[in-house]
Amino acid sequence: MQRRFWTDEEIARLKREYAHRQTGELAREFGCSIARVYAKAGELGLHKSESFMESDRSGRVQRGKQDARMIATRFQKGQTSWNKGVKGICGTHENCRRTQFKKGSMSGAAQHNYVPIGSERISKDGYLERKVNDDHPVPARRWVGVHRLVWEAEHGPIPPGHVVCFLPGRRTADPERITLDALELVSRAELAHRNHPRNRDPELAKLVQLKGAITRQVNRIAREAKEKQS
């Protein structure tokens, strides 16, 4: 059923009756689809009344009401479900089982990018890393720095709050040169102190001190000038 336009009489009737009548009834009487009635009502800014929405005629589930339509489809006490004893909702047919995703299998980008345990790579920070497992949910945690593995092989797990790092001037990504004598265990606090710009570059530390002295002098001159004006 198609309608190309609405007459003035139909629009007036829709405005009068839309709020308290079922849309399906109006669609049948107008000779058009329910979607077309909804579209026209939306165009006119019409809405169902609150009393209609709270009534059974709205078709909505009403809290506390026992409707025959709801009772008929309700699961009855003692009723046996159709899929009792069936593991999952599929997989019983051999064609279905043949195409099911197998545990541990990979496809797409995961399969293309996969490398086996023991593979090595250079991290974005320039450290040599080795893959130690395939199970960690965070892919990056499947890799561990080789320098850390070398240290732990001799001393065991790294204590909490500490890190293994290279001695000054000994950092390398060459596995042959990552040896115990090139490594040390330090606390994170000590590492943060070492990595502070003032401690990493003596010249920069002097510039920071000079900048502070100049700032203090400028502030002093400005303060004295303000005091003279007052």
PDB file of C-alpha atoms in Angstrom:
ATOM      1  CA  MET A   1       0.000   0.000   0.000  1.00  0.00           C
ATOM      2  CA  GLN A   2       1.541   3.289  -1.074  1.00  0.00           C
ATOM      3  CA  ARG A   3       0.542   6.836  -0.312  1.00  0.00           C
ATOM      4  CA  ARG A   4       2.126   9.767  -2.073  1.00  0.00           C
ATOM      5  CA  PHE A   5       0.532  12.533   0.000  1.00  0.00           C
ATOM      6  CA  TRP A   6      -1.720  13.273   2.957  1.00  0.00           C
ATOM      7  CA  THR A   7      -4.963  15.236   2.553  1.00  0.00           C
ATOM      8  CA  ASP A   8      -5.837  18.044   4.920  1.00  0.00           C
ATOM      9  CA  GLU A   9      -8.668  15.938   6.335  1.00  0.00           C
ATOM     10  CA  GLU A  10      -6.351  13.010   7.041  1.00  0.00           C
ATOM     11  CA  ILE A  11      -3.806  15.248   8.726  1.00  0.00           C
ATOM     12  CA  ALA A  12      -6.520  16.768  10.913  1.00  0.00           C
ATOM     13  CA  ARG A  13      -7.779  13.303  11.853  1.00  0.00           C
ATOM     14  CA  LEU A  14      -4.247  12.083  12.599  1.00  0.00           C
ATOM     15  CA  LYS A  15      -3.749  15.022  14.947  1.00  0.00           C
ATOM     16  CA  ARG A  16      -7.015  14.202  16.743  1.00  0.00           C
ATOM     17  CA  GLU A  17      -6.605  10.446  17.081  1.00  0.00           C
ATOM     18  CA  TYR A  18      -2.903   9.584  17.055  1.00  0.00           C
ATOM     19  CA  ALA A  19      -2.352  10.232  20.769  1.00  0.00           C
ATOM     20  CA  HIS A  20      -4.912   7.673  22.001  1.00  0.00           C
ATOM     21  CA  ARG A  21      -5.206   5.044  19.236  1.00  0.00           C
ATOM     22  CA  GLN A  22      -3.024   2.171  18.060  1.00  0.00           C
ATOM     23  CA  THR A  23      -0.877   3.112  15.087  1.00  0.00           C
ATOM     24  CA  GLY A  24      -1.737  -0.125  13.303  1.00  0.00           C
ATOM     25  CA  GLU A  25      -5.448   0.684  13.376  1.00  0.00           C
ATOM     26  CA  LEU A  26      -4.855   4.130  11.933  1.00  0.00           C
ATOM     27  CA  ALA A  27      -2.618   2.684   9.206  1.00  0.00           C
ATOM     28  CA  ARG A  28      -5.339   0.263   8.098  1.00  0.00           C
ATOM     29  CA  GLU A  29      -7.967   2.993   8.030  1.00  0.00           C
ATOM     30  CA  PHE A  30      -5.733   5.397   6.129  1.00  0.00           C
ATOM     31  CA  GLY A  31      -4.673   2.623   3.756  1.00  0.00           C
ATOM     32  CA  CYS A  32      -0.927   3.010   4.297  1.00  0.00           C
ATOM     33  CA  SER A  33       1.916   1.350   6.167  1.00  0.00           C
ATOM     34  CA  ILE A  34       2.524   1.749   9.888  1.00  0.00           C
ATOM     35  CA  ALA A  35       5.931   3.233   9.118  1.00  0.00           C
ATOM     36  CA  ARG A  36       4.309   5.973   7.030  1.00  0.00           C
ATOM     37  CA  VAL A  37       1.963   6.865   9.903  1.00  0.00           C
ATOM     38  CA  TYR A  38       4.894   7.028  12.320  1.00  0.00           C
ATOM     39  CA  ALA A  39       6.830   9.198   9.872  1.00  0.00           C
ATOM     40  CA  LYS A  40       3.959  11.663   9.463  1.00  0.00           C
ATOM     41  CA  ALA A  41       3.342  11.772  13.210  1.00  0.00           C
ATOM     42  CA  GLY A  42       7.007  12.532  13.783  1.00  0.00           C
ATOM     43  CA  GLU A  43       6.893  15.261  11.150  1.00  0.00           C
ATOM     44  CA  LEU A  44       3.910  16.824  12.934  1.00  0.00           C
ATOM     45  CA  GLY A  45       5.453  16.398  16.384  1.00  0.00           C
ATOM     46  CA  LEU A  46       2.707  14.047  17.573  1.00  0.00           C
ATOM     47  CA  HIS A  47       3.140  11.662  20.509  1.00  0.00           C
ATOM     48  CA  LYS A  48       1.118   8.993  22.249  1.00  0.00           C
ATOM     49  CA  SER A  49      -0.653  10.202  25.383  1.00  0.00           C
ATOM     50  CA  GLU A  50       0.529   9.084  28.801  1.00  0.00           C
ATOM     51  CA  SER A  51      -2.780   7.341  29.494  1.00  0.00           C
ATOM     52  CA  PHE A  52      -2.496   5.369  26.239  1.00  0.00           C
ATOM     53  CA  MET A  53       1.084   4.313  26.989  1.00  0.00           C
ATOM     54  CA  GLU A  54      -0.014   3.024  30.407  1.00  0.00           C
ATOM     55  CA  SER A  55      -2.922   1.046  28.957  1.00  0.00           C
ATOM     56  CA  ASP A  56      -2.912  -2.522  27.631  1.00  0.00           C
ATOM     57  CA  ARG A  57      -3.646  -1.211  24.139  1.00  0.00           C
ATOM     58  CA  SER A  58      -0.145   0.224  23.894  1.00  0.00           C
ATOM     59  CA  GLY A  59       1.275  -3.306  23.766  1.00  0.00           C
ATOM     60  CA  ARG A  60       3.894  -2.483  26.381  1.00  0.00           C
ATOM     61  CA  VAL A  61       4.621  -4.805  29.294  1.00  0.00           C
ATOM     62  CA  GLN A  62       2.939  -3.305  32.334  1.00  0.00           C
ATOM     63  CA  ARG A  63       4.572  -3.890  35.696  1.00  0.00           C
ATOM     64  CA  GLY A  64       2.311  -5.881  38.014  1.00  0.00           C
ATOM     65  CA  LYS A  65      -0.259  -6.780  35.321  1.00  0.00           C
ATOM     66  CA  GLN A  66      -1.028 -10.326  34.203  1.00  0.00           C
ATOM     67  CA  ASP A  67      -1.608 -10.288  30.469  1.00  0.00           C
ATOM     68  CA  ALA A  68      -2.681 -13.475  28.686  1.00  0.00           C
ATOM     69  CA  ARG A  69      -0.114 -12.847  25.956  1.00  0.00           C
ATOM     70  CA  MET A  70       2.689 -12.766  28.489  1.00  0.00           C
ATOM     71  CA  ILE A  71       1.417 -15.764  30.461  1.00  0.00           C
ATOM     72  CA  ALA A  72       1.190 -17.891  27.305  1.00  0.00           C
ATOM     73  CA  THR A  73       4.913 -17.504  26.574  1.00  0.00           C
ATOM     74  CA  ARG A  74       6.143 -17.664  30.156  1.00  0.00           C
ATOM     75  CA  PHE A  75       8.418 -20.538  31.199  1.00  0.00           C
ATOM     76  CA  GLN A  76       6.351 -22.773  33.473  1.00  0.00           C
ATOM     77  CA  LYS A  77       7.650 -24.384  36.644  1.00  0.00           C
ATOM     78  CA  GLY A  78       8.890 -27.912  35.947  1.00  0.00           C
ATOM     79  CA  GLN A  79       8.973 -27.371  32.198  1.00  0.00           C
ATOM     80  CA  THR A  80      11.948 -28.983  30.416  1.00  0.00           C
ATOM     81  CA  SER A  81      13.858 -26.692  28.094  1.00  0.00           C
ATOM     82  CA  TRP A  82      14.242 -27.780  24.477  1.00  0.00           C
ATOM     83  CA  ASN A  83      18.047 -27.736  24.677  1.00  0.00           C
ATOM     84  CA  LYS A  84      18.515 -29.611  27.958  1.00  0.00           C
ATOM     85  CA  GLY A  85      21.690 -31.678  27.823  1.00  0.00           C
ATOM     86  CA  VAL A  86      22.946 -29.967  24.674  1.00  0.00           C
ATOM     87  CA  LYS A  87      26.347 -28.324  25.095  1.00  0.00           C
ATOM     88  CA  GLY A  88      26.073 -24.984  23.359  1.00  0.00           C
ATOM     89  CA  ILE A  89      23.514 -24.064  20.736  1.00  0.00           C
ATOM     90  CA  CYS A  90      25.482 -25.396  17.798  1.00  0.00           C
ATOM     91  CA  GLY A  91      28.230 -27.819  16.956  1.00  0.00           C
ATOM     92  CA  THR A  92      26.150 -30.975  16.589  1.00  0.00           C
ATOM     93  CA  HIS A  93      26.507 -31.195  12.827  1.00  0.00           C
ATOM     94  CA  GLU A  94      29.845 -32.286  11.347  1.00  0.00           C
ATOM     95  CA  ASN A  95      29.926 -29.315   8.948  1.00  0.00           C
ATOM     96  CA  CYS A  96      29.458 -26.957  11.883  1.00  0.00           C
ATOM     97  CA  ARG A  97      32.236 -28.620  13.888  1.00  0.00           C
ATOM     98  CA  ARG A  98      34.584 -28.500  10.908  1.00  0.00           C
ATOM     99  CA  THR A  99      34.421 -24.699  10.721  1.00  0.00           C
ATOM    100  CA  GLN A 100      34.412 -23.973  14.452  1.00  0.00           C
ATOM    101  CA  PHE A 101      37.241 -21.892  15.900  1.00  0.00           C
ATOM    102  CA  LYS A 102      39.709 -24.280  17.529  1.00  0.00           C
ATOM    103  CA  LYS A 103      41.382 -23.439  20.838  1.00  0.00           C
ATOM    104  CA  GLY A 104      44.797 -21.921  20.266  1.00  0.00           C
ATOM    105  CA  SER A 105      44.259 -21.353  16.560  1.00  0.00           C
ATOM    106  CA  MET A 106      44.934 -17.974  14.939  1.00  0.00           C
ATOM    107  CA  SER A 107      43.782 -16.211  11.824  1.00  0.00           C
ATOM    108  CA  GLY A 108      44.217 -12.919  10.006  1.00  0.00           C
ATOM    109  CA  ALA A 109      46.718 -10.416  11.390  1.00  0.00           C
ATOM    110  CA  ALA A 110      47.414 -12.531  14.492  1.00  0.00           C
ATOM    111  CA  GLN A 111      48.560 -15.435  12.342  1.00  0.00           C
ATOM    112  CA  HIS A 112      50.587 -13.186  10.038  1.00  0.00           C
ATOM    113  CA  ASN A 113      52.370 -11.375  12.891  1.00  0.00           C
ATOM    114  CA  TYR A 114      52.985 -14.394  15.114  1.00  0.00           C
ATOM    115  CA  VAL A 115      56.553 -15.238  16.104  1.00  0.00           C
ATOM    116  CA  PRO A 116      57.521 -18.228  18.287  1.00  0.00           C
ATOM    117  CA  ILE A 117      58.723 -18.117  21.876  1.00  0.00           C
ATOM    118  CA  GLY A 118      62.440 -17.356  21.972  1.00  0.00           C
ATOM    119  CA  SER A 119      62.265 -14.803  19.167  1.00  0.00           C
ATOM    120  CA  GLU A 120      64.072 -11.508  19.745  1.00  0.00           C
ATOM    121  CA  ARG A 121      63.285  -7.933  18.784  1.00  0.00           C
ATOM    122  CA  ILE A 122      64.453  -4.385  19.448  1.00  0.00           C
ATOM    123  CA  SER A 123      61.993  -2.354  21.530  1.00  0.00           C
ATOM    124  CA  LYS A 124      61.035   1.220  20.719  1.00  0.00           C
ATOM    125  CA  ASP A 125      63.501   2.317  23.430  1.00  0.00           C
ATOM    126  CA  GLY A 126      66.352   0.395  21.823  1.00  0.00           C
ATOM    127  CA  TYR A 127      66.485  -2.583  24.208  1.00  0.00           C
ATOM    128  CA  LEU A 128      66.867  -6.173  23.008  1.00  0.00           C
ATOM    129  CA  GLU A 129      63.793  -8.178  24.082  1.00  0.00           C
ATOM    130  CA  ARG A 130      63.004 -11.890  23.966  1.00  0.00           C
ATOM    131  CA  LYS A 131      59.578 -13.501  23.723  1.00  0.00           C
ATOM    132  CA  VAL A 132      58.953 -15.704  26.772  1.00  0.00           C
ATOM    133  CA  ASN A 133      55.286 -16.786  26.428  1.00  0.00           C
ATOM    134  CA  ASP A 134      52.174 -16.713  24.242  1.00  0.00           C
ATOM    135  CA  ASP A 135      49.617 -16.572  27.045  1.00  0.00           C
ATOM    136  CA  HIS A 136      49.727 -13.079  28.569  1.00  0.00           C
ATOM    137  CA  PRO A 137      46.583 -11.103  27.619  1.00  0.00           C
ATOM    138  CA  VAL A 138      48.720  -8.003  27.014  1.00  0.00           C
ATOM    139  CA  PRO A 139      50.924  -8.768  23.974  1.00  0.00           C
ATOM    140  CA  ALA A 140      53.693  -6.414  25.117  1.00  0.00           C
ATOM    141  CA  ARG A 141      54.042  -8.396  28.369  1.00  0.00           C
ATOM    142  CA  ARG A 142      54.973 -11.499  26.399  1.00  0.00           C
ATOM    143  CA  TRP A 143      58.384  -9.927  25.818  1.00  0.00           C
ATOM    144  CA  VAL A 144      61.117  -9.339  28.414  1.00  0.00           C
ATOM    145  CA  GLY A 145      64.369  -7.428  28.135  1.00  0.00           C
ATOM    146  CA  VAL A 146      67.322  -9.760  27.557  1.00  0.00           C
ATOM    147  CA  HIS A 147      69.388  -7.811  30.106  1.00  0.00           C
ATOM    148  CA  ARG A 148      66.732  -8.631  32.710  1.00  0.00           C
ATOM    149  CA  LEU A 149      66.746 -12.321  31.762  1.00  0.00           C
ATOM    150  CA  VAL A 150      70.541 -12.436  32.069  1.00  0.00           C
ATOM    151  CA  TRP A 151      70.446 -10.904  35.555  1.00  0.00           C
ATOM    152  CA  GLU A 152      67.574 -13.125  36.771  1.00  0.00           C
ATOM    153  CA  ALA A 153      69.304 -16.263  35.481  1.00  0.00           C
ATOM    154  CA  GLU A 154      72.070 -15.579  38.015  1.00  0.00           C
ATOM    155  CA  HIS A 155      70.274 -13.846  40.904  1.00  0.00           C
ATOM    156  CA  GLY A 156      66.623 -14.886  40.645  1.00  0.00           C
ATOM    157  CA  PRO A 157      63.542 -12.629  40.490  1.00  0.00           C
ATOM    158  CA  ILE A 158      64.070  -8.872  40.653  1.00  0.00           C
ATOM    159  CA  PRO A 159      63.078  -7.502  44.099  1.00  0.00           C
ATOM    160  CA  PRO A 160      59.994  -5.247  44.217  1.00  0.00           C
ATOM    161  CA  GLY A 161      60.771  -1.583  43.621  1.00  0.00           C
ATOM    162  CA  HIS A 162      63.983  -2.327  41.729  1.00  0.00           C
ATOM    163  CA  VAL A 163      65.071  -2.557  38.100  1.00  0.00           C
ATOM    164  CA  VAL A 164      68.010  -3.999  36.213  1.00  0.00           C
ATOM    165  CA  CYS A 165      69.850  -1.487  34.048  1.00  0.00           C
ATOM    166  CA  PHE A 166      73.106  -1.161  32.166  1.00  0.00           C
ATOM    167  CA  LEU A 167      76.146   0.417  33.738  1.00  0.00           C
ATOM    168  CA  PRO A 168      77.040   3.840  32.280  1.00  0.00           C
ATOM    169  CA  GLY A 169      78.437   3.421  28.776  1.00  0.00           C
ATOM    170  CA  ARG A 170      77.647  -0.316  28.625  1.00  0.00           C
ATOM    171  CA  ARG A 171      74.172  -0.240  27.091  1.00  0.00           C
ATOM    172  CA  THR A 172      73.902  -2.416  23.973  1.00  0.00           C
ATOM    173  CA  ALA A 173      71.464  -4.461  21.886  1.00  0.00           C
ATOM    174  CA  ASP A 174      74.150  -6.999  20.972  1.00  0.00           C
ATOM    175  CA  PRO A 175      73.251 -10.251  22.792  1.00  0.00           C
ATOM    176  CA  GLU A 176      76.938 -11.231  23.011  1.00  0.00           C
ATOM    177  CA  ARG A 177      77.713  -8.076  24.989  1.00  0.00           C
ATOM    178  CA  ILE A 178      74.761  -8.256  27.393  1.00  0.00           C
ATOM    179  CA  THR A 179      76.638  -9.859  30.278  1.00  0.00           C
ATOM    180  CA  LEU A 180      76.401  -9.692  34.075  1.00  0.00           C
ATOM    181  CA  ASP A 181      79.393  -7.365  34.368  1.00  0.00           C
ATOM    182  CA  ALA A 182      77.516  -4.808  32.230  1.00  0.00           C
ATOM    183  CA  LEU A 183      74.445  -4.782  34.490  1.00  0.00           C
ATOM    184  CA  GLU A 184      73.447  -3.513  37.907  1.00  0.00           C
ATOM    185  CA  LEU A 185      70.380  -3.624  40.155  1.00  0.00           C
ATOM    186  CA  VAL A 186      69.121  -0.224  41.358  1.00  0.00           C
ATOM    187  CA  SER A 187      66.000   1.044  43.086  1.00  0.00           C
ATOM    188  CA  ARG A 188      63.434   2.931  41.055  1.00  0.00           C
ATOM    189  CA  ALA A 189      64.073   5.998  43.221  1.00  0.00           C
ATOM    190  CA  GLU A 190      67.776   5.905  42.359  1.00  0.00           C
ATOM    191  CA  LEU A 191      66.987   5.420  38.673  1.00  0.00           C
ATOM    192  CA  ALA A 192      64.649   8.421  38.710  1.00  0.00           C
ATOM    193  CA  HIS A 193      67.383  10.495  40.367  1.00  0.00           C
ATOM    194  CA  ARG A 194      69.896   9.451  37.723  1.00  0.00           C
ATOM    195  CA  ASN A 195      67.534  10.231  34.868  1.00  0.00           C
ATOM    196  CA  HIS A 196      66.743  13.743  36.078  1.00  0.00           C
ATOM    197  CA  PRO A 197      67.980  16.216  33.424  1.00  0.00           C
ATOM    198  CA  ARG A 198      70.171  18.064  35.913  1.00  0.00           C
ATOM    199  CA  ASN A 199      71.973  14.852  36.816  1.00  0.00           C
ATOM    200  CA  ARG A 200      72.322  13.580  33.255  1.00  0.00           C
ATOM    201  CA  ASP A 201      73.847  16.778  31.823  1.00  0.00           C
ATOM    202  CA  PRO A 202      76.132  18.963  34.009  1.00  0.00           C
ATOM    203  CA  GLU A 203      75.999  21.826  31.499  1.00  0.00           C
ATOM    204  CA  LEU A 204      72.205  21.772  31.591  1.00  0.00           C
ATOM    205  CA  ALA A 205      72.315  21.846  35.384  1.00  0.00           C
ATOM    206  CA  LYS A 206      74.415  25.037  35.235  1.00  0.00           C
ATOM    207  CA  LEU A 207      71.938  26.634  32.836  1.00  0.00           C
ATOM    208  CA  VAL A 208      69.039  25.772  35.145  1.00  0.00           C
ATOM    209  CA  GLN A 209      70.859  27.384  38.065  1.00  0.00           C
ATOM    210  CA  LEU A 210      71.662  30.484  35.988  1.00  0.00           C
ATOM    211  CA  LYS A 211      68.048  30.789  34.863  1.00  0.00           C
ATOM    212  CA  GLY A 212      66.902  30.606  38.488  1.00  0.00           C
ATOM    213  CA  ALA A 213      69.352  33.335  39.519  1.00  0.00           C
ATOM    214  CA  ILE A 214      68.230  35.634  36.676  1.00  0.00           C
ATOM    215  CA  THR A 215      64.567  35.063  37.531  1.00  0.00           C
ATOM    216  CA  ARG A 216      65.202  35.961  41.166  1.00  0.00           C
ATOM    217  CA  GLN A 217      67.015  39.170  40.167  1.00  0.00           C
ATOM    218  CA  VAL A 218      64.212  40.217  37.806  1.00  0.00           C
ATOM    219  CA  ASN A 219      61.601  39.593  40.496  1.00  0.00           C
ATOM    220  CA  ARG A 220      63.645  41.584  43.046  1.00  0.00           C
ATOM    221  CA  ILE A 221      64.015  44.583  40.705  1.00  0.00           C
ATOM    222  CA  ALA A 222      60.301  44.529  39.864  1.00  0.00           C
ATOM    223  CA  ARG A 223      59.378  44.333  43.538  1.00  0.00           C
ATOM    224  CA  GLU A 224      61.647  47.269  44.476  1.00  0.00           C
ATOM    225  CA  ALA A 225      60.266  49.386  41.625  1.00  0.00           C
ATOM    226  CA  LYS A 226      56.725  48.709  42.780  1.00  0.00           C
ATOM    227  CA  GLU A 227      57.613  49.665  46.364  1.00  0.00           C
ATOM    228  CA  LYS A 228      59.098  53.006  45.182  1.00  0.00           C
ATOM    229  CA  GLN A 229      55.940  53.842  43.244  1.00  0.00           C
ATOM    230  CA  SER A 230      53.794  53.239  46.299  1.00  0.00           C
TER     231      SER A 230
END
